[in-house]
Rosetta silent file (secondary structure, phi, psi, omega in degrees, C-alpha in Angstrom):
SEQUENCE: XXXXXXXXXXXXXXXXXXXXXXXXXXXXXXXXXXXXXXXXXXXXXXXXXXXXXXXXXXXXXXXXXXXXXXXXXXXXXXXXXXXXXXXXXXXXXXXXXXXXXXXXXXXXXXXXXXXXXXXXXXXXXXX
SCORE:     score description
SCORE:     0.000 S_00000001
   1 L     0.000  131.926  179.639   32.736  -13.729  -14.867 S_00000001
   2 L  -115.521  160.488  172.578   31.771   -9.592  -14.416 S_00000001
   3 E  -114.866  147.317  155.237   33.136   -7.073  -12.123 S_00000001
   4 E  -146.788  141.778 -176.161   31.237   -4.206  -11.336 S_00000001
   5 E  -114.979  134.768  171.620   32.202   -1.230  -10.022 S_00000001
   6 E  -100.143  147.667  168.785   29.623    1.622   -8.344 S_00000001
   7 E  -159.639  177.770 -167.870   30.770    5.349   -7.954 S_00000001
   8 L    59.396   46.883  177.538   28.770    8.315   -7.723 S_00000001
   9 L   -99.981  113.424  179.940   27.602    8.211   -4.072 S_00000001
  10 L  -155.502 -145.135  177.120   27.567   10.837   -1.609 S_00000001
  11 E  -118.196  133.142 -174.464   26.005   13.086    1.023 S_00000001
  12 E  -136.520  165.673  169.496   22.980   15.493   -0.353 S_00000001
  13 E   -78.577  179.105  162.413   20.176   17.316    1.215 S_00000001
  14 L   -48.060  123.938  164.180   16.714   16.327    1.067 S_00000001
  15 L    80.170   27.608  173.294   15.035   16.757   -2.023 S_00000001
  16 L  -106.960 -179.294 -164.636   18.408   16.867   -4.034 S_00000001
  17 L  -138.278  172.708 -166.698   19.388   14.455   -6.389 S_00000001
  18 E  -155.387  141.720 -179.650   22.539   12.075   -7.262 S_00000001
  19 E  -116.099  141.903 -156.415   23.286    9.799  -10.264 S_00000001
  20 E  -136.668  137.534  170.377   24.906    6.416   -9.396 S_00000001
  21 E  -145.786  123.453 -167.567   26.738    4.664  -11.990 S_00000001
  22 E  -108.499   87.560  154.982   27.979    0.706  -12.248 S_00000001
  23 E   -61.374  123.696  149.171   31.131    0.265  -14.753 S_00000001
  24 E   -93.736  161.361  166.747   30.921   -3.607  -15.898 S_00000001
  25 E  -161.747  148.340 -166.170   33.624   -5.464  -17.185 S_00000001
  26 L   102.069  -96.924 -178.891   34.428   -8.797  -18.141 S_00000001
  27 L   -93.250  173.668 -170.513   31.716  -11.108  -20.104 S_00000001
  28 L   -52.472  133.760 -171.997   29.489   -9.640  -22.270 S_00000001
  29 L   -80.554  -54.487 -164.145   27.305   -6.797  -20.329 S_00000001
  30 L   -32.702  -26.799 -171.396   24.576   -6.638  -22.859 S_00000001
  31 L   -75.707  -44.270 -178.232   23.344  -10.556  -21.913 S_00000001
  32 L   -99.471  136.087  168.961   22.468   -9.236  -18.575 S_00000001
  33 E   -39.696  129.119 -164.326   20.200   -8.047  -16.464 S_00000001
  34 E  -121.539  163.495 -167.220   21.158   -5.323  -14.237 S_00000001
  35 E  -164.191  167.709  170.367   19.221   -4.027  -11.057 S_00000001
  36 E  -138.849  155.884 -174.893   20.507   -2.070   -8.103 S_00000001
  37 E  -138.153  164.328  175.248   19.813   -2.532   -4.364 S_00000001
  38 L  -155.233  147.262  170.824   20.152   -1.004   -0.853 S_00000001
  39 L  -136.312  140.420  172.650   20.787   -1.682    2.502 S_00000001
  40 L  -101.207  138.783  161.613   20.611    0.781    5.598 S_00000001
  41 L   -35.827  130.433  167.259   22.367   -0.122    8.875 S_00000001
  42 L    61.615   15.115  174.862   20.179   -2.270   11.125 S_00000001
  43 L  -121.458  158.580  143.635   17.911   -2.777    8.227 S_00000001
  44 L    -6.536  103.919  155.010   16.583   -5.194    5.500 S_00000001
  45 L   -22.167  167.169 -176.161   18.387   -5.597    2.119 S_00000001
  46 L  -160.630  140.233 -168.960   15.748   -3.728    0.001 S_00000001
  47 E   -99.934   98.134 -132.158   15.318   -4.415   -3.972 S_00000001
  48 E   -93.061  -69.850 -179.266   15.807   -0.836   -5.629 S_00000001
  49 E  -150.017  168.900  163.605   15.346   -1.335   -9.337 S_00000001
  50 E  -160.784  162.291 -174.692   15.981   -3.416  -12.555 S_00000001
  51 E  -154.393  110.077  173.716   16.360   -3.277  -16.082 S_00000001
  52 L   -37.070  149.302 -163.334   16.530   -5.741  -18.974 S_00000001
  53 L   -41.638  -34.948 -171.581   19.594   -6.577  -21.503 S_00000001
  54 L  -104.509   13.744 -173.760   18.009   -3.881  -24.000 S_00000001
  55 L    49.704   25.025  160.216   16.474   -1.380  -21.623 S_00000001
  56 L  -103.057    1.118  171.911   13.119   -1.395  -22.812 S_00000001
  57 L  -128.008  150.785  176.020   12.023   -3.098  -19.631 S_00000001
  58 E  -157.159  159.250 -176.663   12.531   -1.765  -16.064 S_00000001
  59 E  -162.090  140.546 -162.887   10.572   -2.091  -13.132 S_00000001
  60 E  -122.671  145.126  160.597   11.096   -0.270   -9.594 S_00000001
  61 L   -79.651  158.320 -149.006   10.147   -0.417   -5.985 S_00000001
  62 H   -60.814  -29.112  160.403    7.563    1.286   -4.789 S_00000001
  63 H   -72.759  -10.498  155.987    9.272    3.402   -2.278 S_00000001
  64 H  -145.257   58.667  169.142   11.000    5.024   -5.207 S_00000001
  65 L   -88.757  128.738  179.255    8.597    4.858   -8.025 S_00000001
  66 L    71.340   19.661 -178.859    8.425    8.002   -9.776 S_00000001
  67 L  -126.030  -42.887 -155.997   11.977    9.383   -7.940 S_00000001
  68 E  -114.854  166.168 -170.213   14.088    7.482   -8.916 S_00000001
  69 E  -168.099  120.820  164.099   15.246    5.972  -13.168 S_00000001
  70 E   -84.949  124.828 -166.428   17.160    3.358  -14.115 S_00000001
  71 E  -154.141  148.743 -178.777   19.100    3.367  -17.470 S_00000001
  72 E  -137.125 -159.891 -147.125   21.974    1.855  -19.070 S_00000001
  73 E  -160.994   58.131 -170.957   24.385    2.382  -21.555 S_00000001
  74 L   -69.158   11.390  170.504   25.673   -1.286  -23.475 S_00000001
  75 L  -103.491  -10.457  167.593   27.981    0.567  -25.287 S_00000001
  76 L  -113.665   20.729  161.289   29.907    1.710  -22.248 S_00000001
  77 L    63.055   26.979 -168.526   29.274   -1.427  -20.517 S_00000001
  78 E  -144.614  161.792 -177.649   27.235    0.976  -17.375 S_00000001
  79 E  -140.911  142.093 -168.650   24.196    1.085  -15.800 S_00000001
  80 E  -114.555  134.444  155.921   22.784    4.334  -14.451 S_00000001
  81 E  -122.294  122.629  167.498   20.463    5.033  -11.056 S_00000001
  82 E   -78.849  107.102 -176.236   19.251    8.580  -11.285 S_00000001
  83 E  -105.794  137.061  144.497   17.705    9.650   -7.619 S_00000001
  84 L  -120.036 -167.266 -176.742   15.706   12.605   -7.562 S_00000001
  85 L    34.510   46.493 -155.301   13.602   14.069   -4.673 S_00000001
  86 L   -89.045  131.294 -167.843   15.763   12.244   -2.542 S_00000001
  87 L  -105.910  157.893  179.613   14.601   11.724    1.394 S_00000001
  88 L   -56.816  -12.969  176.069   16.416   10.875    4.362 S_00000001
  89 L   -76.947  -13.551 -176.037   15.002    7.410    4.195 S_00000001
  90 L   -75.393   -7.327 -169.780   16.933    6.974    0.818 S_00000001
  91 L   -73.506  119.671  174.546   20.188    6.926    2.945 S_00000001
  92 E   172.524  176.017 -175.182   21.806    3.564    2.614 S_00000001
  93 E   -75.216  151.882  171.442   24.840    1.512    0.776 S_00000001
  94 E  -130.963  146.127 -154.473   23.543    1.012   -2.927 S_00000001
  95 L  -131.800  144.884  157.848   24.738   -2.216   -4.526 S_00000001
  96 L  -121.404 -174.233 -176.119   24.071   -2.844   -8.552 S_00000001
  97 E   175.225  169.484 -174.812   24.353   -6.736   -9.757 S_00000001
  98 E  -147.696  139.263  175.340   23.778   -8.231  -12.680 S_00000001
  99 E  -158.114  160.513 -171.147   22.095  -11.588  -13.511 S_00000001
 100 L   -52.756  -39.687 -157.903   20.874  -13.581  -16.562 S_00000001
 101 L  -103.173  130.230  151.524   17.454  -13.871  -15.293 S_00000001
 102 L   -48.617  -54.878 -170.024   15.240  -10.015  -14.694 S_00000001
 103 H   -80.311   -0.681  148.080   13.001  -11.868  -12.731 S_00000001
 104 H   -64.120  -38.278 -178.973   15.436  -12.984  -10.370 S_00000001
 105 H   -81.718  -17.112  173.668   16.479   -9.926   -9.628 S_00000001
 106 H   -73.901  -29.541 -173.747   13.107   -8.596   -8.938 S_00000001
 107 H   -75.015  -39.447 -154.781   12.486  -11.561   -6.588 S_00000001
 108 L   -89.629  168.301  168.029   15.904  -10.922   -4.644 S_00000001
 109 L  -128.455    1.332  162.705   16.382   -8.294   -1.676 S_00000001
 110 L  -141.318  165.095  175.423   19.985   -8.426   -1.507 S_00000001
 111 L   -77.580  -22.036  177.246   22.623   -8.439   -4.405 S_00000001
 112 L   -39.809  -50.743 -169.559   24.339  -11.567   -3.302 S_00000001
 113 L   -55.517    2.362 -161.302   21.301  -13.299   -4.392 S_00000001
 114 L  -110.300  167.835  170.981   22.140  -12.295   -8.191 S_00000001
 115 L   -73.934   -7.545  153.333   24.790  -13.745  -10.223 S_00000001
 116 L  -162.392  138.722  178.776   27.389  -10.935   -9.767 S_00000001
 117 E  -136.846  135.971 -158.595   27.216   -7.994   -7.469 S_00000001
 118 L   -88.244 -176.375  176.202   29.866   -4.885   -7.008 S_00000001
 119 L   -73.966  -28.620  176.042   30.715   -3.371   -3.409 S_00000001
 120 L   108.134  178.487 -168.599   28.759   -0.742   -3.112 S_00000001
 121 E  -156.551  137.022  179.040   28.613    3.214   -2.943 S_00000001
 122 E   -99.331  132.406 -179.433   27.294    5.195    0.104 S_00000001
 123 E  -154.352  133.768 -154.422   24.526    8.073   -0.033 S_00000001
 124 E   -94.222   91.049  148.541   23.964   10.151    2.571 S_00000001
 125 E  -102.458  128.132 -175.417   20.506   12.336    2.626 S_00000001
 126 E  -103.937  150.294 -172.680   20.669   14.536    5.402 S_00000001
 127 L   -92.227    0.000    0.000   16.921   16.552    6.529 S_00000001
């Protein structure tokens, strides 16, 4: 079992930055690929970013490429999402997820398709 707790969300103006964190506990964190998803009210869930167990491979949704950066610290059992140049359309609840298979995170649109997921943190970007 892996427990995931997101933090770092909040209200920010367009063009601003936020850094989300996801702290893991339970089974060995470094065995899992980690990802971020988001869901806005009335919209479908969306894959945002994924990172493999070592941090050596990452992938991003086209909508965030060049603005968001995913990273991880296996010694601290934490994955991060640095979000820069935020836009109002980035407003959503952001969820982190863990899965044994990197490709399963890339293929998913919602975090509950992964092995484990957190409760989410709200990000609101004002115009």
